[in-house]
Amino acid sequence: MKKIVPYIFLLPFMVIVTVFYLLPAIFNIYISLTDMDSALEGKFVGLENFKIMFSMEADPVMPQVVLNTILFVVFSLILTLGLGLFIALLTYDMRGFWRNFFRVIWFIPRTTPPVVWGFLWVWTFDPSKYGLMNMLMRSLGLGTKSWLSQYPLLIVILANGILGVPYAMTILGASLETIPTSIIEASQIDGANWFQTTFYIKIPLLKWPLAFLTIWYSLSFLTSFQYIYIITKGGPFYDSTTLALYAYKKAFMHMDLGYGAALSIILILISLVTVIVLWKKFYLGALSQEGV
Amino acid sequence: MKRFVLLLLIFLITISSSTFPVFLKAVTIGPGPVPITRAKNLEIAAERLREKGIDVEIDVTFSREKFTEYRKVFALRYKTGQVEDIHSEDSGIIPEYAENGQIIPLDDLISKDLLKDFYPVALKCMTWKGKLYALPIELVVYNIFYRKDVLRKMGYTDEEIEKMLPVDAHGVSLYELIDLAKRAKEMGLVEWGFLHRPSPGGYFHMITAMFGGEFVDEKTGKLIIDTDALLKNFKFHRYLVENGLLPKDMTSWSWKTIHKYIVEGKTLFWIGGHTGQWREWQMVPYHETLGKLTEEYLWKNMGIMAFPGPTSFVVAHGYTIVSRTKHKELAAKVLEEAVAPNLLAKHCITTFRGPVRKSVLEDPEFKKEKYLVLVSKIIEVARPFPSHPEFSKYNSLIYDAISGIETGKLTPEEALEFVIKRAKAEIKDVIVK
């Protein structure tokens, strides 16, 4: 009986996961093998959608979309974790009002509705003279720039990366608090300066939350497209189109559900590979066994 | 017991001899709150039918969702059999729904005499493979807006402007517009000669049409990639950018900025819009100093005309009858009532859309709308927006190509090659000519 009890408690969640995640995923595999369109009907076409995807002749933008996806995920991740960790470390040494002040300031992006956040970036980098950046450039006597068409990928990386910072900062900040002060004090007594304490004591002890955030945000950035859609719509041309946005556009804007589903299968595969690689890289199996 | 049986019998006879109203369901879309008359007119139509002794009730849902959501819901409701009897839609989707068998032809259901009063272009918008699939109720008319104040500064009188740029674009060529834009720019009167829309849409295809391009083969219903006209279209956009008449990052501009440039007279021509924007500029304070513009200001400083050719497109919105309905004749009667001239006139005035019936122009309230009367002159020379089940894919491809050309990532020839490759892969049975 004791052995069954945990499974009984897990059952409702397993049902939810099966109905809302597993079955749609299986159905998605089926759709990817059809030419389903807006009538929600389609005939079986085998691997035709995948053939189109990997044919330069039929889909010449696919290599660019994949490259954009890699750049977008990697640099958004670096920005989110790097800045999140940096702010967490800086505010760790503060006490009272200023610590809360800086943390609250950095939390504002997270509380901004997605559409507002997206349009803030659009307004900031509007290519006309009414864009905030161009207003600043003009006030400094410099010429205006076509930000959104010259640096579209950089801008969407900034918009997405910065949005991840508050969460990363909170997790890492809370994790820093769990480090016994005696360890840090001992290192200081031994003559370690701030950088040495940070790089040899604090960061190694943040391995578990850093591993969690890396996996979490890798998957999040792989599937995230709403801000890209609002800010650049994936353009100009395909310069800021990622795989997730491409799949969305194909499936729901062109109602090419078969091809859109095939693209999302590739996205799922990339996500799985990412998780497996990161899992091994961070020895997460061993860490979770230890219960660290 | 006998008494009970007798009473039951009387009850059943009474029920069977009495008539119950037929309940119809309809759904219309906003997306915003303004086009509520699309729904209200159906309710009024049912009321009018009841007054004529036809017992019909209608339950109309007015959706404020965006079109993509609205269409997703329609597809799912249709699939599960819960779909409404009447569904309002834009003309662009009609071929897709017709091919899917989701809506039925109306040719045998709607009175031929009634259809005679409609502008042919309005009916053509709703026609696929020779059959009428929706009864139009309004038209979105694509046009060109130009700044009269700039032209005045260039030395033209009001009479000369009207003669040079007539509302129906009769005798006007694209090259004359380019010449005017160049001169206005050289004189330092405007920042740009032209601005176009920053998203896929009819404008890009009107340019193709202006160069003699075709879109759909009427006999086979197949989509045409008209390489000659497309290449000219692409070269035209490249030319505008290279000569500083159009911003190279036009596809990155926000709508708000575009409207600001138009209302402040920073561009001579606004070639990516539709006639309804006349109302938008009176409702939204785009102008830095004037805020919302008055109609008087607009009449003084803005002019409207059809696209040269004329190749102005119109997109119709109308009522379709869903193929799963059990009451197609009755639904058709409701539609006939809903397109009564006075109802359509009120709808046009509220929504600022163009009329679909000639008799709407006789409505006393409509006659007072000087601007809408002017719009109807463009409708007389307009063409339907190209219709094809996969036109949205073609639409996106052309926009992507233009975006590549303007930003210098593609040459016009490379853009054409890109469009052909992608169209062959994505669109069934495309004709490349």
XYZ file of C-alpha atoms in Angstrom:
725
model
C 0.000 0.000 0.000
C 2.822 2.352 0.954
C 4.311 1.894 -2.492
C 1.056 2.784 -4.244
C 0.230 5.954 -2.262
C 2.741 8.240 -4.030
C 1.429 7.100 -7.411
C -2.159 7.804 -6.351
C -1.179 11.349 -5.443
C 0.753 11.744 -8.688
C -2.067 10.368 -10.830
C -4.068 13.623 -11.289
C -0.926 15.427 -12.406
C 0.028 12.609 -14.731
C -3.441 12.844 -16.289
C -3.058 16.606 -16.750
C 0.419 16.191 -18.241
C -0.838 13.447 -20.565
C -3.899 15.369 -21.748
C -2.353 18.813 -22.088
C 1.276 18.012 -22.990
C 1.828 14.456 -24.123
C -1.216 13.981 -26.348
C -0.819 17.384 -28.106
C 2.859 16.527 -28.674
C 1.901 13.187 -30.240
C -0.819 14.901 -32.277
C 1.773 17.446 -33.364
C 3.965 14.638 -34.714
C 0.983 13.362 -36.686
C 0.186 16.858 -38.080
C 3.822 17.269 -39.148
C 3.378 14.285 -41.446
C 0.338 15.819 -43.169
C -0.403 18.874 -45.311
C -3.077 20.139 -42.880
C -4.432 23.589 -43.728
C -7.069 26.040 -42.496
C -9.856 23.486 -42.879
C -8.010 21.426 -40.225
C -7.842 18.588 -42.709
C -4.824 17.187 -44.432
C -3.598 14.113 -46.215
C -0.591 12.070 -45.122
C 2.547 13.286 -46.892
C 5.177 11.363 -44.949
C 8.412 13.271 -44.430
C 7.692 15.792 -47.189
C 7.557 18.757 -44.762
C 10.966 17.822 -43.365
C 12.393 17.437 -46.873
C 11.234 20.973 -47.741
C 12.747 22.267 -44.523
C 16.184 20.893 -45.310
C 16.149 21.791 -48.992
C 17.869 25.056 -49.855
C 15.878 25.115 -53.062
C 12.478 24.952 -51.339
C 13.203 26.853 -48.145
C 16.283 29.034 -48.669
C 15.794 30.977 -45.429
C 16.001 27.957 -43.115
C 19.801 28.180 -42.486
C 19.422 31.832 -41.534
C 16.501 31.029 -39.223
C 18.536 28.310 -37.468
C 21.562 30.594 -37.123
C 19.350 33.386 -35.734
C 17.886 30.929 -33.221
C 21.331 29.861 -31.986
C 22.570 33.465 -31.687
C 19.334 34.562 -30.026
C 19.360 31.786 -27.404
C 23.091 31.959 -26.618
C 23.351 35.733 -26.282
C 20.014 36.161 -24.483
C 21.214 33.508 -22.033
C 24.555 35.225 -21.490
C 22.792 38.535 -20.903
C 20.163 37.128 -18.548
C 22.497 35.031 -16.425
C 25.445 37.423 -16.587
C 23.483 40.498 -15.607
C 21.293 38.563 -13.141
C 24.372 37.204 -11.385
C 26.135 40.568 -11.464
C 23.203 42.389 -9.829
C 22.669 39.597 -7.296
C 26.358 39.778 -6.291
C 26.400 43.569 -6.085
C 23.205 43.809 -4.046
C 24.300 40.918 -1.780
C 26.772 43.178 -0.034
C 24.218 45.956 0.395
C 21.847 46.073 3.291
C 18.486 47.716 3.964
C 16.938 50.324 1.653
C 19.454 50.330 -1.191
C 19.457 46.562 -1.657
C 15.647 46.562 -1.964
C 15.711 49.697 -4.090
C 18.034 48.214 -6.727
C 16.301 44.855 -6.728
C 12.884 46.501 -7.154
C 14.221 48.682 -9.975
C 15.485 45.589 -11.759
C 12.197 43.831 -11.182
C 10.167 46.433 -13.090
C 10.626 44.805 -16.531
C 9.099 41.592 -15.198
C 5.979 43.426 -14.022
C 5.506 45.212 -17.348
C 2.823 43.649 -19.584
C 4.493 41.935 -22.585
C 2.842 44.176 -25.176
C 3.892 47.322 -23.321
C 7.446 45.982 -22.955
C 7.567 45.187 -26.658
C 6.251 48.575 -27.719
C 8.702 50.343 -25.386
C 11.502 48.800 -27.435
C 9.763 49.677 -30.674
C 9.471 53.289 -29.566
C 13.041 53.384 -28.240
C 14.513 52.167 -31.524
C 11.969 53.639 -33.944
C 13.960 54.450 -37.085
C 12.331 57.836 -37.526
C 13.446 60.942 -35.664
C 10.678 60.274 -33.118
C 12.418 57.199 -31.706
C 14.008 57.714 -28.281
C 17.503 56.655 -29.376
C 17.355 58.866 -32.454
C 16.131 61.794 -30.344
C 19.180 61.288 -28.114
C 21.487 60.999 -31.114
C 20.085 64.211 -32.570
C 20.418 66.061 -29.276
C 24.100 65.035 -29.273
C 24.455 66.369 -32.800
C 24.764 62.886 -34.303
C 22.718 61.574 -37.212
C 19.791 59.215 -36.830
C 20.145 55.461 -37.322
C 17.849 52.772 -38.677
C 18.201 50.724 -35.513
C 15.516 48.147 -36.176
C 16.710 47.368 -39.673
C 20.455 47.565 -38.926
C 20.553 45.693 -35.617
C 17.286 43.734 -35.380
C 18.723 40.615 -33.767
C 20.741 42.588 -31.236
C 17.648 44.563 -30.204
C 15.467 41.490 -29.698
C 18.291 39.819 -27.735
C 18.457 42.878 -25.468
C 14.669 42.981 -25.031
C 14.437 39.269 -24.182
C 17.657 39.055 -22.212
C 16.868 41.990 -19.946
C 13.416 40.589 -19.260
C 15.009 37.430 -17.854
C 17.295 39.350 -15.497
C 14.797 39.939 -12.620
C 14.018 36.254 -12.231
C 17.678 35.237 -12.483
C 18.598 37.993 -9.993
C 15.941 36.787 -7.519
C 16.925 33.115 -7.695
C 20.652 33.832 -7.500
C 20.201 36.503 -4.811
C 18.197 34.082 -2.656
C 20.778 31.343 -3.276
C 23.585 33.659 -2.174
C 21.756 34.136 1.119
C 21.938 30.384 1.743
C 25.755 30.360 1.628
C 26.938 30.129 5.232
C 28.497 33.477 6.168
C 31.186 31.597 8.083
C 32.672 30.359 4.772
C 32.825 33.859 3.345
C 34.176 35.298 6.595
C 36.831 32.577 6.747
C 37.990 33.421 3.237
C 38.129 37.096 4.132
C 40.197 36.336 7.230
C 42.544 34.391 4.949
C 42.952 37.600 2.957
C 40.654 36.943 -0.042
C 39.422 40.130 -1.716
C 35.913 40.684 -3.179
C 36.788 39.193 -6.574
C 38.445 36.134 -5.051
C 35.500 35.540 -2.682
C 33.128 35.931 -5.605
C 34.934 33.705 -8.098
C 36.296 31.040 -5.727
C 33.566 30.852 -3.091
C 30.234 32.322 -4.149
C 29.955 31.362 -7.819
C 31.027 27.705 -7.349
C 28.404 27.408 -4.610
C 25.782 28.756 -7.020
C 26.290 25.850 -9.421
C 22.882 24.272 -8.818
C 20.768 27.465 -9.307
C 22.957 28.457 -12.272
C 22.406 25.038 -13.847
C 18.674 25.291 -13.244
C 18.501 28.808 -14.732
C 20.606 27.811 -17.734
C 18.281 24.957 -18.627
C 15.171 26.961 -17.823
C 16.156 29.954 -19.924
C 17.599 27.889 -22.772
C 14.204 26.278 -23.224
C 12.412 29.557 -22.636
C 14.446 31.451 -25.275
C 14.174 28.587 -27.742
C 10.390 28.803 -27.670
C 9.980 32.534 -27.049
C 8.892 34.685 -29.969
C 6.276 37.194 -28.772
C 8.739 40.032 -28.224
C 10.434 39.393 -31.546
C 7.037 39.480 -33.206
C 6.104 42.780 -31.561
C 9.469 44.497 -32.079
C 10.667 43.413 -35.534
C 8.099 40.866 -36.743
C 11.142 38.760 -37.565
C 12.432 41.247 -40.133
C 13.759 42.994 -42.008
C 13.655 40.125 -44.443
C 14.415 37.162 -42.085
C 17.153 38.873 -40.076
C 15.503 38.337 -36.688
C 13.258 35.361 -37.388
C 13.845 32.466 -34.999
C 12.583 28.925 -35.359
C 9.719 29.480 -32.890
C 8.508 32.595 -34.718
C 8.903 30.891 -38.077
C 6.819 27.935 -36.878
C 4.147 30.289 -35.516
C 3.974 32.294 -38.721
C 3.741 29.189 -40.865
C 1.125 27.488 -38.715
C -1.120 30.328 -37.676
C -0.588 33.168 -40.116
C -0.325 31.109 -43.302
C -2.409 28.288 -41.796
C 0.196 25.866 -43.134
C -0.305 23.678 -40.086
C 1.614 20.676 -41.422
C 4.805 22.637 -42.091
C 4.415 24.640 -38.871
C 4.102 21.394 -36.892
C 7.200 19.974 -38.612
C 9.152 23.082 -37.625
C 7.968 22.736 -34.042
C 9.111 19.075 -34.008
C 12.586 20.279 -34.906
C 12.295 22.835 -32.116
C 11.318 20.094 -29.647
C 14.282 17.973 -30.772
C 16.683 20.894 -30.341
C 15.212 21.518 -26.879
C 15.668 17.860 -25.910
C 19.270 17.824 -27.103
C 19.919 21.076 -25.219
C 18.506 19.640 -21.989
C 20.512 16.414 -22.324
C 23.759 18.269 -23.060
C 23.275 20.717 -20.204
C 22.188 17.948 -17.864
C 25.427 16.105 -18.510
C 27.532 19.266 -18.496
C 26.297 20.315 -15.063
C 26.229 16.743 -13.650
C 22.624 17.435 -12.710
C 21.890 13.751 -12.179
C 24.506 13.605 -9.455
C 23.448 16.966 -8.007
C 19.792 15.939 -7.736
C 20.850 12.628 -6.083
C 22.791 14.624 -3.526
C 19.787 16.857 -2.937
C 21.993 19.924 -3.096
C -57.339 7.948 -16.841
C -59.508 8.671 -19.883
C -59.592 12.338 -18.978
C -55.814 12.411 -18.669
C -55.336 10.787 -22.063
C -57.780 13.278 -23.594
C -55.960 16.230 -22.080
C -52.630 14.872 -23.263
C -54.042 14.438 -26.751
C -55.356 18.019 -26.824
C -51.982 19.248 -25.565
C -50.083 17.353 -28.247
C -52.425 18.547 -31.015
C -52.034 22.145 -29.819
C -48.261 21.827 -29.807
C -48.083 20.234 -33.230
C -50.395 22.795 -34.830
C -48.635 25.827 -33.350
C -45.535 27.172 -35.160
C -42.246 27.856 -33.427
C -39.788 30.485 -34.594
C -36.691 29.242 -36.349
C -33.577 30.118 -34.416
C -30.549 31.186 -36.372
C -27.104 31.872 -35.029
C -24.681 34.367 -36.506
C -21.244 35.669 -35.697
C -19.729 38.911 -36.932
C -16.349 40.434 -36.243
C -15.209 43.928 -35.230
C -12.329 43.512 -34.473
C -12.798 46.786 -32.557
C -16.150 48.034 -31.252
C -16.954 50.328 -34.211
C -18.439 47.883 -36.757
C -21.179 46.797 -34.334
C -23.695 47.511 -37.126
C -22.459 44.311 -38.814
C -24.230 42.503 -35.958
C -27.062 44.978 -35.304
C -28.166 44.945 -38.951
C -28.714 41.182 -38.771
C -30.916 41.633 -35.698
C -32.884 44.407 -37.422
C -33.217 42.168 -40.499
C -34.754 39.398 -38.385
C -37.140 41.943 -36.818
C -38.207 43.135 -40.251
C -38.805 39.545 -41.371
C -40.975 38.933 -38.310
C -43.010 42.018 -39.239
C -43.505 40.391 -42.635
C -44.807 37.251 -40.917
C -41.665 35.121 -41.141
C -41.057 33.723 -37.694
C -37.313 33.911 -37.258
C -35.151 34.669 -34.258
C -31.450 35.391 -34.529
C -28.757 35.226 -31.917
C -25.803 37.322 -33.090
C -22.388 37.191 -31.457
C -20.192 40.217 -32.058
C -16.565 39.151 -31.801
C -13.921 41.702 -30.898
C -11.131 39.196 -31.495
C -8.481 39.728 -34.128
C -9.078 38.008 -37.459
C -6.510 35.247 -36.801
C -8.262 34.276 -33.555
C -11.727 34.659 -35.106
C -10.737 32.326 -37.939
C -9.173 29.764 -35.624
C -12.424 29.665 -33.629
C -14.446 29.320 -36.841
C -12.307 26.389 -38.039
C -12.665 24.601 -34.706
C -16.409 25.282 -34.379
C -16.972 24.132 -37.930
C -15.013 20.957 -37.313
C -16.995 20.159 -34.152
C -20.375 21.014 -35.711
C -21.092 23.910 -33.347
C -20.699 26.571 -35.978
C -23.147 29.433 -36.544
C -25.452 29.653 -39.598
C -24.133 33.059 -40.706
C -20.490 34.101 -40.501
C -19.157 37.522 -41.473
C -15.815 37.630 -43.248
C -13.418 39.627 -45.368
C -13.251 38.822 -49.058
C -9.647 37.622 -48.863
C -10.579 34.422 -47.035
C -13.598 33.570 -49.197
C -11.720 31.340 -51.724
C -10.183 29.362 -48.856
C -13.533 28.762 -47.162
C -15.172 28.001 -50.504
C -12.478 25.461 -51.391
C -12.795 23.926 -47.932
C -16.545 23.583 -48.450
C -17.209 25.574 -45.280
C -19.508 28.135 -46.951
C -22.101 27.778 -49.701
C -22.695 29.665 -52.971
C -25.459 32.246 -52.720
C -26.293 32.592 -56.428
C -29.527 30.585 -56.172
C -30.470 31.949 -52.779
C -30.232 35.718 -53.249
C -32.589 37.641 -55.534
C -31.000 38.517 -58.892
C -32.765 41.917 -58.861
C -31.185 42.746 -55.531
C -27.711 41.863 -56.812
C -28.126 44.240 -59.784
C -27.932 47.175 -57.374
C -24.514 46.142 -56.042
C -21.288 47.561 -57.442
C -19.875 44.797 -59.655
C -16.500 45.119 -57.913
C -18.148 44.405 -54.535
C -19.710 41.206 -55.845
C -16.522 40.219 -57.644
C -14.654 40.441 -54.340
C -16.964 37.765 -52.947
C -16.900 35.541 -56.021
C -14.741 32.431 -56.359
C -14.646 30.299 -59.499
C -17.715 32.098 -60.843
C -19.899 31.659 -57.769
C -20.956 34.275 -55.234
C -20.070 33.129 -51.717
C -20.871 36.180 -49.584
C -23.201 39.146 -49.641
C -20.992 42.227 -49.273
C -21.892 44.976 -46.825
C -18.903 47.344 -47.000
C -15.708 48.075 -48.873
C -12.259 49.054 -47.694
C -10.871 51.173 -50.501
C -7.109 51.427 -51.065
C -6.093 54.828 -52.350
C -3.358 57.442 -52.435
C -3.382 60.465 -50.156
C -1.353 63.493 -51.186
C -0.522 66.795 -49.491
C -2.254 69.711 -51.205
C -0.324 72.208 -49.075
C 2.998 70.882 -50.413
C 1.760 71.032 -53.994
C 0.584 74.612 -53.400
C 4.077 75.495 -52.189
C 5.378 73.993 -55.423
C 3.310 76.573 -57.263
C 0.137 74.683 -58.176
C -3.305 76.223 -57.708
C -6.176 74.186 -56.251
C -7.733 73.862 -59.703
C -4.469 72.627 -61.180
C -4.063 70.088 -58.372
C -7.551 68.687 -58.929
C -6.929 68.466 -62.657
C -3.468 66.946 -62.223
C -4.505 64.370 -59.595
C -8.195 63.556 -60.182
C -9.945 61.325 -57.667
C -10.376 58.484 -60.198
C -6.688 58.817 -61.277
C -7.831 59.098 -64.873
C -4.800 59.778 -67.078
C -2.341 59.839 -64.161
C 0.810 57.728 -64.435
C 3.168 56.491 -61.745
C 6.016 58.416 -63.369
C 4.168 61.721 -62.838
C 3.908 60.937 -59.124
C 7.634 60.100 -58.974
C 8.432 63.373 -60.741
C 6.308 65.379 -58.291
C 7.909 63.591 -55.335
C 11.418 64.269 -56.647
C 10.708 67.962 -57.109
C 9.070 68.316 -53.687
C 12.100 66.655 -52.095
C 14.587 68.785 -54.067
C 12.745 71.924 -52.947
C 13.111 70.763 -49.343
C 9.343 70.697 -48.801
C 9.162 67.087 -47.630
C 11.445 64.518 -46.007
C 10.130 61.720 -48.189
C 8.298 61.501 -51.483
C 6.460 58.301 -50.604
C 5.668 56.210 -47.558
C 4.148 52.746 -47.751
C 2.693 50.323 -45.206
C 5.067 48.421 -42.864
C 3.272 45.083 -43.153
C 1.996 42.778 -45.911
C -1.032 44.168 -47.722
C -2.751 45.273 -50.857
C -0.447 48.182 -51.645
C 2.392 45.948 -52.873
C 0.106 44.129 -55.297
C -1.422 47.336 -56.641
C 2.074 48.249 -57.807
C 2.326 44.853 -59.527
C -1.089 45.476 -61.093
C 0.072 48.922 -62.198
C 2.822 47.194 -64.183
C 0.221 44.952 -65.808
C 0.664 42.039 -63.432
C -1.855 39.263 -62.980
C -2.501 37.270 -59.831
C -5.024 34.506 -60.382
C -5.816 32.548 -63.515
C -9.589 32.895 -63.793
C -10.059 29.615 -65.673
C -8.059 27.337 -63.397
C -8.106 29.354 -60.177
C -4.323 28.928 -59.919
C -2.077 31.612 -58.475
C 0.172 33.401 -60.950
C 3.691 34.630 -60.294
C 3.913 37.320 -62.955
C 7.700 37.591 -63.151
C 7.827 40.567 -65.505
C 5.465 42.751 -63.449
C 6.982 41.604 -60.160
C 10.489 42.481 -61.279
C 9.258 45.947 -62.305
C 7.590 46.295 -58.908
C 10.829 45.336 -57.140
C 12.885 47.686 -59.309
C 10.409 50.490 -58.578
C 10.950 50.101 -54.829
C 14.723 49.910 -55.266
C 14.584 53.064 -57.388
C 12.589 54.941 -54.740
C 15.089 53.984 -52.017
C 18.160 54.743 -54.140
C 16.778 58.172 -54.981
C 15.929 59.014 -51.382
C 12.202 59.114 -52.071
C 11.361 56.262 -49.694
C 13.101 55.318 -46.406
C 15.212 52.182 -46.797
C 13.955 50.969 -43.425
C 10.301 51.590 -44.312
C 9.344 48.043 -43.261
C 10.651 48.750 -39.725
C 8.574 51.886 -39.212
C 5.723 51.827 -36.735
C 2.238 52.743 -37.884
C 2.178 55.598 -35.387
C 5.276 57.198 -36.882
C 3.913 56.770 -40.390
C 0.657 58.527 -39.493
C 2.629 61.291 -37.811
C 4.666 61.884 -40.977
C 1.528 61.967 -43.114
C -0.512 64.357 -40.980
C 2.473 66.658 -40.454
C 3.116 66.853 -44.192
C 6.563 65.230 -44.113
C 5.730 63.027 -47.077
C 4.087 64.094 -50.323
C 2.336 60.780 -50.999
C 0.937 58.197 -48.612
C 0.553 55.194 -50.847
C -0.046 52.421 -48.339
C -3.363 53.330 -46.832
C -7.095 53.181 -47.288
C -9.817 55.790 -47.384
C -10.917 55.102 -43.793
C -7.763 56.747 -42.463
C -9.392 60.111 -43.131
C -11.525 59.385 -40.053
C -8.584 57.985 -38.048
C -6.673 61.263 -38.362
C -9.695 63.053 -36.883
C -9.867 60.641 -33.954
C -6.227 60.050 -33.015
C -3.928 62.973 -32.152
C -1.021 62.078 -34.435
C -0.115 65.699 -35.231
C 2.588 67.096 -32.910
C 0.950 70.512 -32.461
C -2.585 70.214 -33.836
C -3.427 66.855 -32.224
C -6.603 65.492 -33.748
C -7.183 67.051 -37.143
C -10.425 68.722 -38.071
C -12.249 67.731 -41.249
C -11.766 71.301 -42.442
C -7.970 70.916 -42.106
C -8.063 67.644 -44.028
C -10.123 69.065 -46.898
C -7.716 71.977 -47.105
C -4.462 70.022 -46.953
C -5.087 66.460 -48.057
C -6.251 65.064 -51.351
C -7.357 61.549 -52.237
C -7.125 59.668 -55.480
C -7.216 56.135 -56.844
C -3.983 54.337 -57.698
C -2.818 55.216 -61.214
C -4.088 52.780 -63.796
C -6.513 52.946 -62.048
C -5.537 49.923 -60.010
C -7.015 50.735 -56.613
C -8.060 47.544 -54.841
C -11.064 47.092 -52.635
C -11.526 44.500 -49.912
C -15.120 43.638 -49.123
C -16.597 42.450 -45.875
C -19.830 40.521 -45.972
C -22.064 37.745 -44.735
C -21.520 34.111 -45.668
C -23.850 31.178 -45.082
C -22.084 28.269 -43.445
C -22.514 24.916 -45.205
C -23.532 23.138 -42.000
C -26.697 25.286 -41.647
C -30.086 23.597 -41.817
C -31.824 26.854 -42.756
C -30.003 28.197 -45.788
C -33.113 29.748 -47.427
C -34.102 31.531 -44.244
C -30.516 32.665 -43.608
C -30.468 34.082 -47.141
C -33.687 36.011 -46.431
C -32.067 37.509 -43.335
C -29.067 38.563 -45.429
C -31.300 40.197 -48.044
C -32.968 42.256 -45.337
C -29.648 43.101 -43.671
C -28.374 44.778 -46.830
C -31.285 47.233 -47.081
C -29.887 50.577 -48.357
C -30.759 52.507 -45.197
C -29.055 49.921 -42.984
C -25.975 49.882 -45.195
C -25.892 53.680 -45.319
C -25.902 53.840 -41.525
C -23.225 51.145 -41.441
C -21.005 53.075 -43.897
C -21.387 56.327 -41.945
C -20.565 54.602 -38.634
C -17.623 52.590 -39.914
C -16.465 55.023 -42.599
C -16.292 52.184 -45.117
C -17.286 52.466 -48.751
C -20.778 51.547 -49.961
C -21.480 48.270 -51.782
C -24.842 49.278 -53.304
C -25.479 52.158 -55.656
C -28.794 52.968 -53.945
C -26.891 53.729 -50.723
C -25.776 56.918 -52.468
C -29.429 58.025 -52.587
C -29.854 57.756 -48.831
C -30.409 61.299 -47.415
C -27.994 60.710 -44.511
C -25.316 59.253 -46.769
C -25.610 62.196 -49.175
C -24.477 64.507 -46.378
C -21.196 62.558 -46.144
C -19.201 64.490 -48.730
C -16.079 62.377 -48.229
C -17.829 59.005 -48.584
C -19.485 60.243 -51.765
C -15.983 61.010 -53.069
C -14.811 57.533 -52.040
C -17.613 56.007 -54.109
C -15.973 57.552 -57.203
C -12.882 55.422 -56.521
C -15.092 52.358 -56.034
C -16.471 52.894 -59.538
C -12.985 52.392 -61.021
C -11.585 49.949 -58.433
C -10.596 46.302 -58.777
C -11.150 43.507 -56.279
C -8.231 42.545 -54.076
C -6.814 39.364 -55.637
C -8.503 36.291 -54.202
C -6.917 32.882 -53.840
C -6.952 30.315 -51.022
C -3.198 30.684 -50.588
C -2.900 34.394 -51.268
C -1.794 35.115 -47.700
C 1.394 33.088 -48.362
C 2.066 34.993 -51.579
C 1.322 38.230 -49.752
C 3.969 37.465 -47.105
C 6.523 36.379 -49.704
C 6.182 39.635 -51.634
C 6.471 41.658 -48.461
C 9.577 39.737 -47.370
C 11.102 40.305 -50.794
C 10.342 44.056 -50.724
C 11.806 44.252 -47.228
C 14.975 42.570 -48.512
C 15.204 44.911 -51.513
C 14.664 48.126 -49.575
C 17.219 47.252 -46.910
C 19.730 46.278 -49.607
C 19.910 42.597 -48.670
C 18.534 41.466 -52.021
C 18.731 42.824 -55.537
C 15.402 42.896 -57.420
C 16.545 39.844 -59.402
C 17.507 37.924 -56.242
C 14.178 38.875 -54.693
C 12.334 37.503 -57.698
C 14.288 34.259 -57.504
C 13.470 34.033 -53.781
C 9.743 34.529 -54.458
C 9.686 31.910 -57.225
C 11.553 29.311 -55.131
C 9.392 29.798 -52.064
C 6.133 30.015 -53.992
C 6.884 26.753 -55.804
C 7.550 25.054 -52.468
C 4.667 26.551 -50.513
C 1.815 27.185 -52.932
C 0.047 24.356 -54.692
C -0.057 24.513 -58.500
C 1.464 27.964 -58.835
C 1.923 29.286 -62.365
C 5.211 31.082 -63.015
C 4.948 33.146 -66.159
